Coordinates of C-alpha atoms in Angstrom, one line a residue:
M1 CA 46.2 85.4 156.7
A2 CA 46.7 89.1 156.2
S3 CA 50.2 88.8 157.6
E4 CA 51.0 86.0 155.1
E5 CA 49.8 88.1 152.2
T6 CA 51.8 91.1 153.4
T7 CA 54.9 88.8 153.6
G8 CA 54.3 87.5 150.2
L9 CA 53.9 91.0 148.7
A10 CA 57.1 92.1 150.5
K11 CA 59.0 89.1 149.1
S12 CA 57.6 89.7 145.6
A13 CA 58.6 93.4 145.8
A14 CA 62.1 92.5 147.0
L15 CA 62.5 90.0 144.2
K16 CA 61.5 92.6 141.6
L17 CA 63.9 95.1 143.1
S18 CA 66.6 92.5 143.0
E19 CA 65.9 91.8 139.3
M20 CA 65.9 95.5 138.5
G21 CA 69.2 95.9 140.3
E22 CA 70.7 93.0 138.4
R23 CA 69.4 94.4 135.0
T24 CA 70.9 97.8 135.9
K25 CA 74.2 96.2 136.8
Q26 CA 74.2 94.3 133.5
L27 CA 73.3 97.5 131.6
G28 CA 76.2 99.3 133.3
T29 CA 78.6 96.5 132.5
A30 CA 77.4 96.5 128.8
M31 CA 77.9 100.3 128.7
Q32 CA 81.5 99.8 129.9
D33 CA 82.3 97.5 126.9
P34 CA 84.6 99.6 124.7
N35 CA 82.8 98.6 121.4
R36 CA 79.3 99.3 122.7
Q37 CA 80.4 102.5 124.4
R38 CA 81.9 104.0 121.3
R39 CA 78.8 103.1 119.3
L40 CA 76.7 104.9 122.0
I41 CA 79.2 107.8 121.7
L42 CA 78.7 107.9 117.9
V43 CA 74.9 108.0 118.4
I44 CA 75.3 110.9 120.9
V45 CA 77.6 112.9 118.6
C46 CA 75.4 112.3 115.6
V47 CA 72.3 113.5 117.4
A48 CA 74.2 116.6 118.5
L49 CA 75.3 117.3 115.0
L50 CA 71.8 116.7 113.7
L51 CA 70.4 119.1 116.2
D52 CA 72.9 121.8 115.4
N53 CA 72.2 121.8 111.7
M54 CA 68.5 121.6 112.3
L55 CA 68.7 124.6 114.5
Y56 CA 70.7 126.4 111.8
M57 CA 68.2 125.7 109.0
V58 CA 64.9 125.5 110.9
I59 CA 64.5 129.3 110.9
V60 CA 64.7 129.5 107.0
P61 CA 60.9 129.3 106.5
I62 CA 60.0 130.9 109.8
M63 CA 62.1 134.1 110.0
P64 CA 60.8 136.1 107.0
D65 CA 57.2 135.9 108.1
Y66 CA 58.1 136.2 111.8
L67 CA 60.1 139.4 111.2
K68 CA 57.3 140.9 109.2
I69 CA 55.0 140.3 112.2
L70 CA 57.5 141.9 114.5
N71 CA 57.9 144.9 112.2
I72 CA 54.2 145.4 112.0
T73 CA 53.9 145.3 115.7
S74 CA 56.9 147.6 116.4
S75 CA 56.2 150.1 113.7
S76 CA 52.4 150.3 113.8
T77 CA 52.7 154.0 114.6
S78 CA 55.3 154.7 111.7
K79 CA 53.4 155.1 108.5
N80 CA 56.0 157.0 106.4
S81 CA 58.2 154.1 105.4
T82 CA 57.6 152.4 102.1
S83 CA 57.1 148.7 101.7
K84 CA 60.2 148.5 99.5
H85 CA 62.3 149.9 102.2
S86 CA 60.8 147.6 104.8
G87 CA 61.5 144.6 102.5
E88 CA 65.1 145.6 102.1
N89 CA 65.5 146.1 105.8
N90 CA 64.1 142.6 106.4
D91 CA 66.5 141.1 104.0
L92 CA 69.4 142.7 105.7
K93 CA 68.2 141.6 109.1
I94 CA 67.7 138.0 107.9
G95 CA 71.3 138.0 106.5
I96 CA 72.8 139.3 109.7
L97 CA 70.8 136.9 111.8
F98 CA 71.9 133.9 109.7
A99 CA 75.6 135.1 109.7
S100 CA 75.7 135.8 113.4
K101 CA 75.9 132.1 114.3
A102 CA 78.8 131.4 112.0
I103 CA 80.6 134.6 112.9
L104 CA 80.6 133.9 116.7
Q105 CA 81.5 130.3 116.1
L106 CA 84.4 131.4 114.0
L107 CA 85.6 133.7 116.8
V108 CA 85.2 131.1 119.5
N109 CA 86.7 128.1 117.7
P110 CA 90.4 128.8 118.4
L111 CA 89.6 129.1 122.1
S112 CA 87.3 126.1 122.2
G113 CA 89.8 123.9 120.4
T114 CA 92.5 124.7 122.9
F115 CA 90.0 124.1 125.8
I116 CA 89.0 120.7 124.3
D117 CA 92.6 119.7 124.1
R118 CA 93.2 120.5 127.7
V119 CA 90.0 119.0 129.4
G120 CA 89.0 116.2 126.9
Y121 CA 86.0 115.9 124.6
D122 CA 83.1 115.0 126.9
I123 CA 82.9 118.1 129.0
P124 CA 82.9 120.5 126.0
L125 CA 80.3 118.4 124.3
F126 CA 78.1 118.6 127.3
I127 CA 78.6 122.4 127.6
G128 CA 77.8 122.8 123.9
L129 CA 74.5 120.8 124.3
I130 CA 73.4 122.8 127.3
I131 CA 74.1 126.1 125.5
M132 CA 72.2 124.9 122.5
F133 CA 69.3 123.9 124.8
F134 CA 69.1 127.4 126.3
S135 CA 69.6 129.2 122.9
T136 CA 66.7 127.1 121.4
C137 CA 64.4 128.0 124.4
L138 CA 65.3 131.6 123.9
F139 CA 64.4 131.4 120.2
A140 CA 61.0 129.9 121.1
F141 CA 59.9 132.8 123.3
A142 CA 61.7 135.7 121.5
Q143 CA 59.5 138.7 121.1
N144 CA 61.9 141.1 119.3
Y145 CA 64.9 141.0 116.9
L146 CA 67.5 141.6 119.6
T147 CA 66.4 138.5 121.4
L148 CA 66.5 136.5 118.2
F149 CA 70.0 137.8 117.5
V150 CA 71.2 136.8 121.0
A151 CA 69.7 133.4 120.6
R152 CA 71.3 132.8 117.2
S153 CA 74.7 134.0 118.5
L154 CA 74.4 131.7 121.5
Q155 CA 73.8 128.8 119.2
G156 CA 77.1 129.6 117.5
L157 CA 78.8 129.5 120.9
G158 CA 77.3 126.1 121.6
S159 CA 78.2 124.8 118.2
A160 CA 81.9 125.8 118.7
F161 CA 82.0 123.4 121.6
A162 CA 79.6 120.7 120.5
D163 CA 80.6 120.3 116.8
T164 CA 84.4 120.4 117.4
S165 CA 84.4 118.1 120.4
G166 CA 82.0 115.7 118.8
I167 CA 84.0 115.2 115.6
A168 CA 87.2 115.1 117.7
M169 CA 85.7 112.4 120.0
I170 CA 84.8 110.2 117.0
A171 CA 88.4 110.6 115.7
D172 CA 89.8 109.7 119.1
K173 CA 87.5 106.6 119.6
Y174 CA 87.9 105.2 116.1
T175 CA 91.7 105.0 115.6
E176 CA 91.7 102.5 112.7
E177 CA 91.6 104.4 109.5
S178 CA 88.7 102.6 107.7
E179 CA 86.6 102.6 110.9
R180 CA 87.3 106.3 111.4
S181 CA 86.3 107.1 107.8
R182 CA 83.0 105.1 108.3
A183 CA 82.2 106.8 111.6
L184 CA 82.9 110.3 110.3
G185 CA 80.9 109.5 107.2
I186 CA 77.9 108.6 109.4
A187 CA 78.3 111.9 111.2
L188 CA 78.4 113.8 107.9
A189 CA 75.2 112.0 106.8
F190 CA 73.5 113.3 110.0
I191 CA 74.7 116.8 109.3
S192 CA 73.3 116.6 105.8
F193 CA 70.0 115.2 107.0
G194 CA 69.6 117.9 109.7
S195 CA 70.3 120.7 107.2
L196 CA 67.8 119.4 104.6
V197 CA 65.0 118.1 106.8
A198 CA 64.9 121.2 109.1
P199 CA 63.2 123.7 106.6
P200 CA 60.1 121.5 105.9
F201 CA 60.0 120.5 109.6
G202 CA 60.1 124.1 110.8
G203 CA 57.6 125.3 108.1
F204 CA 55.1 122.5 109.0
M205 CA 55.3 123.1 112.7
Y206 CA 55.1 126.9 112.3
Q207 CA 52.1 126.8 110.0
F208 CA 50.0 124.0 111.6
V209 CA 51.0 124.1 115.3
N210 CA 52.5 127.4 116.6
T211 CA 55.6 129.5 116.5
F212 CA 57.6 128.1 119.4
M213 CA 56.8 124.3 119.0
P214 CA 59.7 123.5 116.5
F215 CA 62.2 125.1 118.9
M216 CA 60.8 123.3 121.9
V217 CA 60.9 119.9 120.2
L218 CA 64.6 120.5 119.3
A219 CA 65.3 121.8 122.8
G220 CA 63.9 118.6 124.3
I221 CA 66.0 116.4 122.1
S222 CA 69.1 118.5 123.1
L223 CA 68.3 118.0 126.8
I224 CA 67.8 114.2 126.3
D225 CA 71.1 113.9 124.4
G226 CA 72.9 115.8 127.2
I227 CA 71.5 113.4 129.8
L228 CA 72.5 110.4 127.7
L229 CA 76.0 111.8 127.5
M230 CA 76.1 112.2 131.2
S231 CA 75.1 108.6 131.8
V232 CA 77.5 107.1 129.3
M233 CA 80.6 109.3 129.6
K234 CA 80.2 110.7 133.2
P235 CA 82.2 113.7 132.1
F236 CA 82.6 115.3 135.6
T237 CA 83.7 112.1 137.3
N238 CA 85.9 110.2 134.8
R239 CA 89.2 112.2 134.8
T240 CA 91.4 109.8 132.8
R241 CA 92.5 112.8 130.6
E242 CA 94.7 114.1 133.5
N243 CA 97.5 111.8 132.5
M244 CA 97.1 112.3 128.7
P245 CA 99.4 114.5 126.6
V246 CA 98.9 118.1 125.9
G247 CA 97.8 118.7 122.3
T248 CA 99.8 120.8 119.8
P249 CA 98.8 124.5 120.0
I250 CA 96.3 125.5 117.3
Y251 CA 98.6 128.1 115.8
K252 CA 101.2 125.5 115.1
L253 CA 98.6 123.3 113.4
M254 CA 97.4 126.2 111.3
I255 CA 100.9 126.7 109.8
D256 CA 101.3 123.0 109.0
P257 CA 101.2 123.1 105.1
Y258 CA 99.2 119.8 104.9
I259 CA 96.6 120.9 107.4
A260 CA 96.4 124.3 105.6
V261 CA 95.7 122.7 102.3
V262 CA 92.9 120.6 103.8
A263 CA 91.4 123.6 105.5
G264 CA 91.4 125.6 102.3
A265 CA 89.7 122.8 100.5
L266 CA 87.0 122.6 103.1
T267 CA 86.3 126.3 102.9
T268 CA 86.3 126.4 99.1
C269 CA 84.1 123.4 98.6
N270 CA 81.4 124.8 101.0
I271 CA 81.3 128.3 99.4
P272 CA 78.8 127.3 96.6
L273 CA 76.3 125.9 99.2
A274 CA 76.8 128.8 101.6
F275 CA 76.4 131.4 98.9
L276 CA 73.5 129.8 97.1
E277 CA 71.3 129.2 100.1
P278 CA 70.5 133.0 100.6
T279 CA 70.4 133.9 96.9
I280 CA 68.8 131.0 94.9
A281 CA 65.3 131.6 96.1
N282 CA 65.0 135.1 94.7
W283 CA 66.7 133.9 91.5
M284 CA 64.2 131.1 91.1
E285 CA 61.3 133.4 91.7
T286 CA 62.6 135.9 89.1
K287 CA 63.7 133.4 86.4
M288 CA 61.3 130.5 86.9
G289 CA 58.3 131.9 88.8
T290 CA 58.5 129.1 91.3
T291 CA 56.2 128.9 94.4
N292 CA 57.4 129.2 98.0
F293 CA 56.9 125.4 98.4
Q294 CA 59.3 124.8 95.5
M295 CA 61.8 127.2 96.9
G296 CA 61.9 125.1 100.1
L297 CA 61.8 121.8 98.4
I298 CA 64.7 122.4 96.0
W299 CA 67.4 121.3 98.4
L300 CA 65.6 118.1 99.6
P301 CA 66.6 115.8 96.7
A302 CA 70.2 116.7 97.3
F303 CA 70.3 114.7 100.5
F304 CA 70.3 111.4 98.6
P305 CA 73.4 112.1 96.4
H306 CA 75.1 113.5 99.5
V307 CA 74.6 110.2 101.4
L308 CA 75.6 108.3 98.2
G309 CA 78.8 110.3 98.1
V310 CA 79.6 109.5 101.7
Y311 CA 79.0 105.8 101.1
I312 CA 81.1 105.7 97.9
T313 CA 84.0 107.6 99.6
V314 CA 84.0 105.4 102.7
K315 CA 84.1 102.2 100.5
L316 CA 86.9 103.6 98.3
A317 CA 88.9 104.7 101.3
A318 CA 88.6 101.2 102.8
S319 CA 90.0 99.6 99.7
H320 CA 92.3 102.3 98.4
P321 CA 93.2 104.6 101.4
N322 CA 96.2 106.2 99.5
Y323 CA 93.9 108.0 97.1
Q324 CA 92.0 110.2 99.7
W325 CA 93.5 113.3 98.1
F326 CA 92.1 112.2 94.7
Y327 CA 88.6 111.7 96.0
G328 CA 88.7 115.2 97.4
A329 CA 90.1 116.7 94.2
L330 CA 87.4 114.9 92.2
G331 CA 84.7 116.2 94.5
M332 CA 86.0 119.8 94.0
V333 CA 85.9 119.4 90.2
I334 CA 82.3 118.1 90.4
I335 CA 81.3 121.0 92.6
G336 CA 82.9 123.4 90.2
A337 CA 81.2 122.0 87.1
S338 CA 77.8 121.8 88.9
S339 CA 78.1 125.4 90.2
C340 CA 78.8 126.7 86.6
T341 CA 75.7 124.8 85.4
V342 CA 73.2 126.4 87.8
P343 CA 72.6 129.6 85.9
A344 CA 71.8 127.7 82.7
C345 CA 68.8 126.0 84.3
R346 CA 65.4 127.2 83.2
S347 CA 63.0 125.0 85.2
F348 CA 62.6 123.5 88.7
G349 CA 63.4 120.0 87.4
Q350 CA 66.6 121.1 85.6
L351 CA 67.9 122.9 88.7
I352 CA 67.7 119.7 90.9
A353 CA 70.6 118.1 88.9
P354 CA 73.4 120.7 89.5
L355 CA 72.4 121.1 93.2
C356 CA 72.6 117.4 93.6
G357 CA 76.0 117.5 92.0
I358 CA 77.2 120.2 94.4
C359 CA 76.1 118.1 97.5
F360 CA 77.6 115.0 96.0
G361 CA 80.9 116.7 95.5
I362 CA 80.9 118.2 99.0
A363 CA 80.3 114.7 100.4
L364 CA 83.4 113.4 98.6
V365 CA 85.6 116.3 99.9
D366 CA 84.4 116.2 103.5
T367 CA 84.4 112.4 103.8
A368 CA 87.9 112.1 102.3
L369 CA 89.6 115.0 104.1
L370 CA 88.1 115.0 107.6
P371 CA 89.8 111.6 108.5
T372 CA 93.0 112.9 106.8
L373 CA 93.1 115.7 109.4
A374 CA 93.2 113.2 112.2
F375 CA 95.8 111.1 110.4
L376 CA 98.0 114.2 109.9
V377 CA 97.8 114.9 113.6
D378 CA 98.7 111.3 114.4
V379 CA 101.9 111.3 112.3
R380 CA 103.0 114.9 112.5
H381 CA 101.9 116.2 115.9
V382 CA 100.2 114.8 119.1
S383 CA 97.2 112.6 118.7
V384 CA 94.8 115.1 120.4
Y385 CA 92.1 116.2 118.0
G386 CA 90.3 119.2 119.5
S387 CA 92.4 122.0 117.8
V388 CA 92.6 120.3 114.4
Y389 CA 88.8 119.9 114.2
A390 CA 88.4 123.4 115.5
I391 CA 90.4 124.4 112.3
A392 CA 88.0 122.3 110.2
D393 CA 85.0 124.1 111.9
I394 CA 86.6 127.5 111.3
S395 CA 86.9 126.5 107.6
Y396 CA 83.2 125.8 107.4
C397 CA 82.3 129.0 109.4
V398 CA 84.3 131.2 107.0
A399 CA 82.1 130.1 104.1
Y400 CA 78.8 130.3 106.1
A401 CA 79.7 133.6 107.7
L402 CA 80.4 135.3 104.4
G403 CA 77.5 133.7 102.5
P404 CA 74.5 135.5 104.0
I405 CA 76.2 138.9 103.9
V406 CA 78.5 138.8 100.8
A407 CA 76.5 136.7 98.4
G408 CA 73.6 139.1 98.0
Q409 CA 75.9 142.0 97.4
I410 CA 77.8 140.1 94.7
V411 CA 74.6 139.2 93.0
H412 CA 73.5 142.8 93.1
D413 CA 76.8 144.2 91.7
L414 CA 77.9 141.4 89.3
G415 CA 74.9 139.2 88.8
F416 CA 73.9 135.6 89.7
V417 CA 75.7 134.2 86.7
S418 CA 79.0 135.7 87.7
L419 CA 78.6 134.5 91.3
N420 CA 78.2 130.9 90.2
L421 CA 81.0 131.0 87.6
G422 CA 83.4 132.5 90.1
M423 CA 82.5 129.8 92.7
G424 CA 82.9 127.0 90.2
L425 CA 86.2 128.3 88.9
A426 CA 87.6 128.6 92.4
N427 CA 86.8 124.9 93.1
V428 CA 88.3 123.7 89.9
L429 CA 91.5 125.8 90.3
Y430 CA 91.9 124.7 93.9
A431 CA 91.6 120.9 93.2
P432 CA 95.3 120.5 92.0
A433 CA 96.4 121.8 95.4
L434 CA 95.3 118.5 96.9
L435 CA 98.2 116.8 95.0
L436 CA 100.3 118.0 97.9
L437 CA 98.5 115.3 100.0
R438 CA 99.4 112.4 97.8
N439 CA 102.2 111.1 100.0
V440 CA 100.4 111.7 103.3
C441 CA 99.4 108.0 103.7
Q442 CA 103.1 107.0 103.6
M443 CA 104.1 109.3 106.6
K444 CA 105.0 107.7 109.9
P445 CA 106.5 109.2 113.0
S446 CA 110.2 108.5 113.5
H447 CA 110.4 106.0 116.3
S448 CA 114.1 106.2 116.8
E449 CA 114.2 109.8 117.9
R450 CA 111.2 109.1 120.1
N451 CA 113.0 106.4 122.0
V452 CA 116.1 108.7 122.3
L453 CA 113.9 111.4 123.9
L454 CA 112.4 108.9 126.3
D455 CA 115.9 107.8 127.3
E456 CA 116.5 111.4 128.4
G457 CA 114.0 110.8 131.2
P458 CA 110.3 111.3 131.7
K459 CA 108.9 114.8 131.3
G460 CA 105.6 114.1 133.0
L461 CA 103.4 111.4 134.6
Y462 CA 102.2 110.0 131.3
D463 CA 105.8 109.7 130.0
T464 CA 106.7 107.9 133.2
I465 CA 104.0 105.3 132.7
K466 CA 105.1 104.8 129.1
M467 CA 108.7 104.4 130.2
E468 CA 107.7 101.8 132.8
E469 CA 105.8 99.9 130.1
R470 CA 108.8 100.0 127.8
N471 CA 111.2 98.8 130.5
A472 CA 108.8 96.0 131.3
K473 CA 108.9 94.9 127.7
K474 CA 112.7 95.0 127.7
K475 CA 112.8 92.7 130.7
G476 CA 110.1 90.4 129.3
T477 CA 111.3 90.1 125.7
G478 CA 114.9 91.3 125.7
T479 CA 114.1 93.8 123.1
S480 CA 114.7 97.6 123.2
S481 CA 112.2 98.8 120.7
S482 CA 108.8 100.1 121.4
N483 CA 106.1 99.3 118.8
H484 CA 103.8 102.3 119.4
M485 CA 101.9 103.2 116.3
P486 CA 99.8 106.3 115.7
G487 CA 96.4 106.0 117.3
D488 CA 97.4 103.3 119.9
E489 CA 97.6 105.6 122.9
N490 CA 96.8 109.0 121.5
G491 CA 100.5 110.0 121.6
I492 CA 102.7 111.2 124.4
D493 CA 104.0 114.5 125.7
T494 CA 107.3 114.1 123.9
Y495 CA 105.5 114.4 120.5
N496 CA 105.4 118.1 121.2
Q497 CA 109.2 118.1 121.3
H498 CA 109.3 116.1 118.1
Q499 CA 107.1 118.6 116.3
T500 CA 108.8 121.7 117.5
S501 CA 112.3 120.3 117.0
G502 CA 111.7 118.9 113.6
F503 CA 112.0 115.3 114.7
F504 CA 109.4 114.0 112.3
S505 CA 110.3 112.3 109.1
E506 CA 108.3 110.8 106.3
E507 CA 108.8 107.3 105.0
D508 CA 108.4 106.1 101.4
S509 CA 106.7 102.8 100.6
S510 CA 110.0 100.9 100.9
G511 CA 110.5 102.1 104.5
N512 CA 113.4 104.5 103.8
E513 CA 113.2 107.6 105.8
Y514 CA 113.6 111.0 104.3
N515 CA 113.2 114.5 105.7

């Protein structure tokens, strides 16, 4: 009787193990489906971008009080310094702490972009998540300013890998223009949400739980996201990138006039936000007598117009993709007008409107121009996106590196009104420069020269594969043309020769080529 029960239990356990194995196999098969896999990749990237921006902003309500505690502890024996001097010193420390992340990210981005182009997008994203995990843990247990500075700088290093590779991965997986705009729009919405929800999250956890809990929560999410990336992409086992083309060097992309115009627009449109974040709280306290709660709350309503701007731009880009430049220019005009309006506000309620306008305009610019960068790489260079989105990240970092350090000095020397009028005027004056992008959607790579170069013989393994495919088409269909379009295969090695030799031409709407 006992033996029969044991046999029954063994059979039941074997059956359950078999069912679990079958479910695991089905899950693995489902994850290999291209459409499901790229949705999972979009989720992973969006979580990484959310984390990075939460880490950037979560210290806003924490650091002033925390630095005061550290100063009291470290200078308990020094009784000669005045409170005014201590306050100014804290302001300087906070400004340097905020800027250190963007400055290191700015310095590392050219190297990380080249690294991403060489090894693919998955390994750099995993490296970025791991670095962000360790930097967040370091933040949680920091006991002095130097440790905080190192943790903040490490976050910039992680962001240089995670942000650039994540956005580039989305551009690589979503090759159709309308889908790419939608996917990048979702990523931008997560960036906005992370920036705006982090201050109230950090303040609540710091006040009602303890100092290190907000950082530990974010570190845990970062670790989970890294594990999910490992299970979906298998970055250290899937080496399909070995046969892929080498991307155009970042210095060549930087001197491309179209890419330079986009990069300038991304920097200019983010300057108002980057410069207002460290200065608007003091101005509100002086002019409006607002509370600390209102100072933290002022940016939260701006999340909704930002998401609205992303949604509108994605819809417009799907129906009228040839006006991406116009959506960006309109966004810059809205940013300029809103920035000029900020100093005229006299109450908390009035101030919400121009800040919402600034975030709405930024959404238009970012959502219109980030996909344009990928399209420019498709038609003018090699369809490898690490370096071009490193340039985009550099553009953001320029604004956010200058903001915490320069904005306060401008307000001190010229005044808050002059700061806002200057930022607004800069956006309005830059908007016409986007007219240079009006014919971008009509550009196509010249296929005739590409075929000529392929006839010269393969330059590498990937070229050999493409030549064999083309020869197979010749035998099967009797035709000698190859219908490769930008985005189908991420380009080939000979695109480098096209770009350096001037073998790219633009086409007008009637199909006539012109140089």
